[in-house]
Amino acid sequence: MKKILLFLLFIPLFSQAQIEKTIKLKLAVMQNFIAKGEEGLTMFWQTKGKITFGIVNYTEEQNPIFKELFIQQYKELETIYMKMISSEDSKDTDLFVKTLIRQEDDYRKLLTPEQLKKYSHQLAEFEKSNAQAHDSYSSLFFSDNLLKEFKASFQYKKKTPN
C-alpha cells in the first residue's frame, strides 16, 4: 500500500516534467522556424503537412484546407512567440501554450473520424514505445494524453460563442 501511495505522489511530478519538456520542445521548434525568416513559414506548414499526411492520408480536397490552417497557425504563433520573447511575461507564455492547445483542437476538428483515430493511435504508439519519435512529434503535435495533461495544467477552456 505504501508503494502505491508513493507512486501516486509522483504522478503530478512526472506530468509536470513532461509538460515542461514538451513546452521546451515546442519553443525550440518555433524558434528554429522563426530564425529562418520568411522561409520559416513555408518550412512550418510543409513540415506539419508532411508529417500528418503520412499518418492520416489527406484527401485532395483536404490538402489546401490543411495548408491554409498550418499557415494561419504559424502566423498566429509567430506573433505570440515574438511578444513572449520580448516581454518575458508568464501571461504571454500561457497565451502561447493555450494557443497551441486550441490549434491542436482546430486541427483535430478537420479530420474525419477515421483520420482522427489513426492520428491518435499513431501518437499514442510513439508515446508508449518510441521516446525519440514521441519527442519529435510532441514538438509540433499533442498525443491524446499530452493534450489532456496540458488542458488540465493550463486550465484550458473552450471559448463558447455568445
Short mmCIF file of C-alpha atoms in Angstrom, two decimals:
data_model
loop_
_atom_site.label_atom_id
_atom_site.label_comp_id
_atom_site.label_asym_id
_atom_site.label_seq_id
_atom_site.Cartn_x
_atom_site.Cartn_y
_atom_site.Cartn_z
CA MET A 1 0.00 0.00 0.00
CA LYS A 2 2.87 2.38 0.79
CA LYS A 3 4.33 1.80 -2.67
CA ILE A 4 1.04 2.71 -4.35
CA LEU A 5 0.70 5.90 -2.31
CA LEU A 6 4.30 6.81 -3.04
CA PHE A 7 3.71 6.18 -6.76
CA LEU A 8 0.58 8.36 -6.75
CA LEU A 9 2.52 11.20 -5.17
CA PHE A 10 4.99 11.21 -8.06
CA ILE A 11 2.41 11.26 -10.86
CA PRO A 12 1.95 15.05 -10.73
CA LEU A 13 5.73 15.49 -10.79
CA PHE A 14 6.03 13.26 -13.83
CA SER A 15 3.23 15.11 -15.58
CA GLN A 16 4.78 18.46 -14.78
CA ALA A 17 8.18 17.29 -16.01
CA GLN A 18 6.63 16.01 -19.26
CA ILE A 19 4.76 19.29 -19.74
CA GLU A 20 7.91 21.35 -19.18
CA LYS A 21 9.88 19.15 -21.58
CA THR A 22 7.17 19.44 -24.22
CA ILE A 23 6.95 23.22 -23.86
CA LYS A 24 10.72 23.46 -24.31
CA LEU A 25 10.49 21.29 -27.44
CA LYS A 26 7.67 23.39 -28.87
CA LEU A 27 9.53 26.62 -28.15
CA ALA A 28 12.75 25.29 -29.68
CA VAL A 29 10.95 24.24 -32.85
CA MET A 30 9.20 27.59 -33.12
CA GLN A 31 12.48 29.43 -32.52
CA ASN A 32 14.08 27.39 -35.30
CA PHE A 33 11.32 28.20 -37.79
CA ILE A 34 11.33 31.91 -36.90
CA ALA A 35 15.12 32.05 -37.22
CA LYS A 36 14.71 31.02 -40.88
CA GLY A 37 12.86 34.25 -41.62
CA GLU A 38 10.27 34.06 -44.37
CA GLU A 39 11.40 30.54 -45.21
CA GLY A 40 10.31 29.52 -41.69
CA LEU A 41 6.64 29.89 -42.58
CA THR A 42 7.00 27.55 -45.53
CA MET A 43 9.03 25.08 -43.52
CA PHE A 44 6.42 25.11 -40.75
CA TRP A 45 3.38 24.31 -42.87
CA GLN A 46 5.28 21.83 -45.04
CA THR A 47 6.66 20.00 -42.01
CA LYS A 48 3.29 19.79 -40.27
CA GLY A 49 1.62 18.82 -43.53
CA LYS A 50 4.09 16.09 -44.49
CA ILE A 51 4.16 14.56 -41.01
CA THR A 52 0.40 14.45 -40.62
CA PHE A 53 -0.22 13.39 -44.22
CA GLY A 54 1.99 10.38 -43.55
CA ILE A 55 -0.30 9.37 -40.71
CA VAL A 56 -3.79 10.25 -41.91
CA ASN A 57 -3.55 10.49 -45.73
CA TYR A 58 -5.43 13.68 -46.52
CA THR A 59 -7.80 13.71 -49.44
CA GLU A 60 -7.19 16.03 -52.39
CA GLU A 61 -9.96 18.26 -51.04
CA GLN A 62 -8.33 18.42 -47.59
CA ASN A 63 -4.82 19.33 -48.76
CA PRO A 64 -5.47 23.06 -49.33
CA ILE A 65 -7.54 23.28 -46.13
CA PHE A 66 -4.70 21.91 -44.01
CA LYS A 67 -2.11 24.01 -45.81
CA GLU A 68 -4.10 27.14 -45.01
CA LEU A 69 -4.66 26.01 -41.42
CA PHE A 70 -0.93 25.45 -40.85
CA ILE A 71 -0.05 28.81 -42.44
CA GLN A 72 -2.52 30.60 -40.18
CA GLN A 73 -1.24 28.68 -37.16
CA TYR A 74 2.29 29.79 -37.88
CA LYS A 75 1.35 33.43 -38.29
CA GLU A 76 -0.60 33.40 -35.04
CA LEU A 77 2.16 31.61 -33.13
CA GLU A 78 4.88 33.83 -34.56
CA THR A 79 3.15 36.96 -33.25
CA ILE A 80 2.60 35.48 -29.79
CA TYR A 81 6.10 33.99 -29.69
CA MET A 82 7.78 37.30 -30.56
CA LYS A 83 5.77 39.11 -27.88
CA MET A 84 6.51 36.38 -25.34
CA ILE A 85 10.26 36.51 -26.02
CA SER A 86 10.42 40.28 -25.73
CA SER A 87 8.15 40.63 -22.69
CA GLU A 88 9.28 37.56 -20.74
CA ASP A 89 5.83 37.75 -19.12
CA SER A 90 4.28 34.49 -17.91
CA LYS A 91 0.90 35.66 -19.28
CA ASP A 92 2.38 35.62 -22.78
CA THR A 93 3.78 32.14 -22.20
CA ASP A 94 0.36 30.95 -21.03
CA LEU A 95 -1.19 32.50 -24.14
CA PHE A 96 1.36 30.71 -26.32
CA VAL A 97 0.55 27.35 -24.72
CA LYS A 98 -3.21 27.90 -24.77
CA THR A 99 -2.94 28.84 -28.44
CA LEU A 100 -1.07 25.60 -29.14
CA ILE A 101 -3.85 23.67 -27.39
CA ARG A 102 -6.57 25.45 -29.37
CA GLN A 103 -4.68 24.92 -32.61
CA GLU A 104 -4.45 21.20 -31.88
CA ASP A 105 -8.21 21.12 -31.28
CA ASP A 106 -8.78 23.08 -34.52
CA TYR A 107 -6.67 20.57 -36.44
CA ARG A 108 -8.45 17.57 -34.94
CA LYS A 109 -11.87 19.01 -35.81
CA LEU A 110 -10.94 18.98 -39.50
CA LEU A 111 -10.04 15.30 -39.51
CA THR A 112 -12.58 12.64 -40.40
CA PRO A 113 -13.37 10.19 -37.57
CA GLU A 114 -11.18 7.57 -39.25
CA GLN A 115 -8.29 10.02 -39.68
CA LEU A 116 -8.57 11.15 -36.07
CA LYS A 117 -8.46 7.54 -34.95
CA LYS A 118 -5.28 6.92 -36.99
CA TYR A 119 -3.71 10.14 -35.72
CA SER A 120 -4.48 9.40 -32.07
CA HIS A 121 -3.33 5.81 -32.40
CA GLN A 122 -0.01 6.69 -34.02
CA LEU A 123 0.86 9.38 -31.47
CA ALA A 124 -0.11 7.02 -28.63
CA GLU A 125 2.17 4.34 -30.07
CA PHE A 126 5.11 6.76 -30.16
CA GLU A 127 4.34 7.88 -26.63
CA LYS A 128 4.28 4.30 -25.45
CA SER A 129 7.15 2.71 -27.34
CA ASN A 130 9.40 5.26 -29.07
CA ALA A 131 10.56 8.14 -26.87
CA GLN A 132 12.58 9.79 -29.65
CA ALA A 133 9.65 9.80 -32.09
CA HIS A 134 7.35 10.95 -29.30
CA ASP A 135 9.61 13.93 -28.60
CA SER A 136 9.76 14.79 -32.30
CA TYR A 137 6.01 14.62 -32.74
CA SER A 138 5.20 16.39 -29.48
CA SER A 139 7.30 19.35 -30.62
CA LEU A 140 4.52 20.05 -33.16
CA PHE A 141 1.51 17.99 -32.02
CA PHE A 142 -0.16 16.56 -28.93
CA SER A 143 -0.96 12.95 -28.15
CA ASP A 144 -4.35 12.50 -26.51
CA ASN A 145 -2.68 12.02 -23.11
CA LEU A 146 -0.44 15.04 -23.50
CA LEU A 147 -3.32 17.21 -24.70
CA LYS A 148 -5.38 16.16 -21.68
CA GLU A 149 -2.49 16.98 -19.33
CA PHE A 150 -1.92 20.36 -20.93
CA LYS A 151 -5.59 21.27 -20.78
CA ALA A 152 -5.71 20.36 -17.10
CA SER A 153 -2.45 22.16 -16.26
CA PHE A 154 -3.32 25.33 -18.12
CA GLN A 155 -6.99 25.25 -17.17
CA TYR A 156 -7.84 25.46 -20.83
CA LYS A 157 -11.46 26.20 -21.51
CA LYS A 158 -13.08 26.27 -24.89
CA LYS A 159 -14.49 29.61 -25.81
CA THR A 160 -18.19 29.36 -26.42
CA PRO A 161 -19.96 31.67 -28.84
CA ASN A 162 -22.22 34.28 -27.24
#
